[in-house]
C-alpha positions as a LaTeX table, in Angstrom:
\begin{tabular}{lrrr}
\hline
Residue & $x$ (\AA) & $y$ (\AA) & $z$ (\AA) \\
\hline
Met1 & 9.03 & 114.81 & 61.40 \\
Pro2 & 9.45 & 111.49 & 58.74 \\
Met3 & 12.16 & 111.16 & 56.81 \\
Pro4 & 11.31 & 112.46 & 53.32 \\
Gln5 & 10.41 & 109.22 & 50.64 \\
Thr6 & 12.79 & 111.45 & 48.05 \\
Tyr7 & 16.24 & 110.42 & 50.44 \\
Phe8 & 14.30 & 107.01 & 51.64 \\
His9 & 14.30 & 105.73 & 48.37 \\
Ala10 & 16.97 & 107.80 & 46.51 \\
Ser11 & 18.98 & 104.73 & 45.50 \\
Arg12 & 16.07 & 103.12 & 44.39 \\
Asp13 & 14.76 & 105.78 & 42.28 \\
Phe14 & 17.97 & 106.78 & 40.65 \\
Asp15 & 18.79 & 103.44 & 39.49 \\
Thr16 & 15.04 & 103.35 & 37.86 \\
Phe17 & 16.23 & 106.64 & 36.39 \\
Ile18 & 20.11 & 105.51 & 34.79 \\
Lys19 & 18.50 & 102.92 & 33.18 \\
Asp20 & 16.33 & 104.96 & 31.27 \\
Val21 & 18.65 & 107.48 & 30.52 \\
Arg22 & 20.86 & 104.69 & 29.55 \\
Asp23 & 18.24 & 102.60 & 26.93 \\
Thr24 & 16.56 & 106.29 & 25.97 \\
Cys25 & 19.70 & 107.21 & 24.48 \\
Met26 & 20.49 & 103.86 & 23.23 \\
Leu27 & 24.16 & 103.98 & 25.23 \\
Gln28 & 25.18 & 100.34 & 26.81 \\
Thr29 & 26.59 & 101.22 & 30.21 \\
His30 & 25.63 & 102.75 & 33.43 \\
His31 & 28.83 & 104.98 & 33.28 \\
Gln32 & 28.25 & 106.27 & 29.99 \\
Ala33 & 24.52 & 107.25 & 31.04 \\
Tyr34 & 25.71 & 108.43 & 34.00 \\
His35 & 28.28 & 110.62 & 32.52 \\
Thr36 & 24.97 & 111.56 & 29.59 \\
Leu37 & 23.23 & 112.89 & 32.00 \\
Arg38 & 26.17 & 114.76 & 34.52 \\
Ala39 & 26.94 & 116.62 & 30.69 \\
Val40 & 23.58 & 117.60 & 30.11 \\
Leu41 & 22.82 & 118.76 & 33.84 \\
His42 & 26.11 & 120.37 & 34.14 \\
Thr43 & 25.47 & 122.45 & 30.55 \\
Phe44 & 21.95 & 123.39 & 31.80 \\
Arg45 & 23.26 & 124.90 & 34.94 \\
Ser46 & 26.23 & 126.62 & 33.33 \\
His47 & 23.21 & 129.28 & 31.95 \\
Leu48 & 21.74 & 129.74 & 35.22 \\
Thr49 & 22.58 & 132.26 & 38.16 \\
Val50 & 22.77 & 130.26 & 41.97 \\
Val51 & 19.78 & 131.20 & 43.19 \\
Glu52 & 18.16 & 129.93 & 39.71 \\
Ala53 & 20.27 & 126.69 & 39.92 \\
Leu54 & 19.77 & 126.23 & 43.39 \\
Arg55 & 15.20 & 126.52 & 42.86 \\
Phe56 & 15.61 & 123.82 & 39.69 \\
Ala57 & 17.55 & 121.80 & 41.60 \\
Asp58 & 14.98 & 122.07 & 44.73 \\
Ile59 & 12.76 & 119.94 & 42.46 \\
Leu60 & 15.17 & 117.56 & 41.29 \\
Pro61 & 15.44 & 114.19 & 43.13 \\
Ala62 & 17.89 & 113.48 & 45.21 \\
Val63 & 20.80 & 111.98 & 43.40 \\
Thr64 & 19.86 & 114.25 & 40.42 \\
Arg65 & 20.08 & 116.59 & 42.72 \\
Ala66 & 23.27 & 116.20 & 44.00 \\
Ile67 & 24.97 & 115.56 & 40.59 \\
Phe68 & 23.54 & 118.75 & 39.10 \\
Val69 & 25.43 & 120.73 & 41.87 \\
Glu70 & 28.42 & 118.53 & 41.91 \\
Asp71 & 31.68 & 119.92 & 41.34 \\
Trp72 & 30.36 & 123.89 & 40.59 \\
Ile73 & 32.02 & 126.85 & 40.21 \\
Pro74 & 29.50 & 129.66 & 39.99 \\
Leu75 & 29.99 & 132.63 & 37.48 \\
Glu76 & 28.92 & 136.11 & 38.11 \\
Thr77 & 26.90 & 136.58 & 35.36 \\
Pro78 & 26.26 & 133.49 & 33.29 \\
Ala79 & 25.91 & 133.06 & 29.60 \\
Pro80 & 22.04 & 133.51 & 28.04 \\
Phe81 & 21.13 & 130.02 & 26.61 \\
Pro82 & 22.79 & 129.71 & 23.37 \\
Asp83 & 20.35 & 127.77 & 19.96 \\
Arg84 & 20.37 & 124.17 & 20.08 \\
Pro85 & 23.83 & 123.05 & 18.10 \\
Ala86 & 25.81 & 125.04 & 20.79 \\
Leu87 & 24.35 & 123.52 & 23.46 \\
Ile88 & 24.67 & 119.83 & 22.21 \\
Met89 & 28.42 & 121.33 & 21.40 \\
Glu90 & 28.73 & 122.54 & 25.13 \\
Met91 & 27.18 & 119.07 & 26.29 \\
Lys92 & 29.61 & 117.36 & 24.46 \\
Ala93 & 32.77 & 119.16 & 25.64 \\
Val94 & 31.93 & 118.14 & 29.31 \\
Arg95 & 34.22 & 115.04 & 29.39 \\
Gln96 & 35.24 & 115.16 & 25.86 \\
Asp97 & 37.78 & 111.98 & 26.64 \\
His98 & 34.84 & 110.16 & 28.26 \\
Asn99 & 31.60 & 111.21 & 26.60 \\
Leu100 & 29.69 & 109.17 & 24.58 \\
Ala101 & 26.52 & 111.06 & 24.96 \\
Pro102 & 24.04 & 111.04 & 21.49 \\
Asn103 & 23.07 & 114.31 & 19.98 \\
Ser104 & 20.31 & 113.54 & 20.64 \\
Ala105 & 21.33 & 113.49 & 24.49 \\
Ile106 & 19.72 & 116.57 & 25.61 \\
Glu107 & 16.39 & 115.59 & 24.73 \\
Asp108 & 16.94 & 112.05 & 25.47 \\
Val109 & 17.60 & 113.48 & 29.62 \\
Ala110 & 15.19 & 115.62 & 29.19 \\
Ala111 & 11.86 & 112.33 & 28.23 \\
Ala112 & 13.53 & 110.23 & 31.25 \\
Leu113 & 13.43 & 113.46 & 33.58 \\
Arg114 & 9.57 & 113.70 & 33.03 \\
Arg115 & 9.21 & 110.13 & 33.50 \\
Ser116 & 10.79 & 109.95 & 36.54 \\
Ser117 & 9.26 & 110.85 & 39.80 \\
Ile118 & 9.91 & 114.32 & 39.33 \\
Asp119 & 7.03 & 116.55 & 39.98 \\
Glu120 & 5.70 & 117.58 & 36.52 \\
Gln121 & 3.90 & 120.63 & 37.69 \\
Ala122 & 6.92 & 122.14 & 39.30 \\
Leu123 & 8.98 & 121.41 & 36.59 \\
Glu124 & 7.10 & 123.92 & 34.57 \\
Arg125 & 6.10 & 126.36 & 37.55 \\
Ile126 & 9.89 & 126.96 & 37.82 \\
Leu127 & 10.59 & 126.87 & 34.00 \\
Ala128 & 8.66 & 129.53 & 33.61 \\
Ile129 & 10.62 & 131.73 & 36.16 \\
Leu130 & 14.23 & 130.87 & 34.78 \\
Pro131 & 16.05 & 132.44 & 32.05 \\
Asp132 & 14.61 & 132.25 & 28.23 \\
Gly133 & 16.10 & 129.13 & 26.86 \\
Ala134 & 15.32 & 127.27 & 30.13 \\
Ala135 & 11.81 & 125.87 & 29.32 \\
Glu136 & 13.20 & 125.23 & 25.71 \\
Phe137 & 16.34 & 122.97 & 26.75 \\
Trp138 & 13.92 & 120.57 & 28.37 \\
Lys139 & 11.49 & 119.96 & 25.71 \\
Ala140 & 11.61 & 116.25 & 24.98 \\
\hline
\end{tabular}
């Protein structure tokens, strides 16, 4: 079996994606974009069970998938998705001393993710089986 392209081109694809996140969020650096992406992904993850989160992770590009699962301590029963203002507060609380994410970061990252190498049909299929609020989270 040949090496999957998602691994072969992981660095190149992630570099393109993180630049898109940086520009869409109107951030200044790749570091700020990384922390914004991480905050958005970890906020989403915190409302999923382990099985749900791993199903979602399966559709992410390699490096984004690694960020999604890094430093994860799964909760037995995750809280349901709250409204958008509460999600923004959660996202901004991730590494809050280093978090420069704009209030639009969830939508901005969603737009960049949808423009990246993610399979849009796979994303819609997985969001359809995740808890209420998951599909709304990723609306761009």
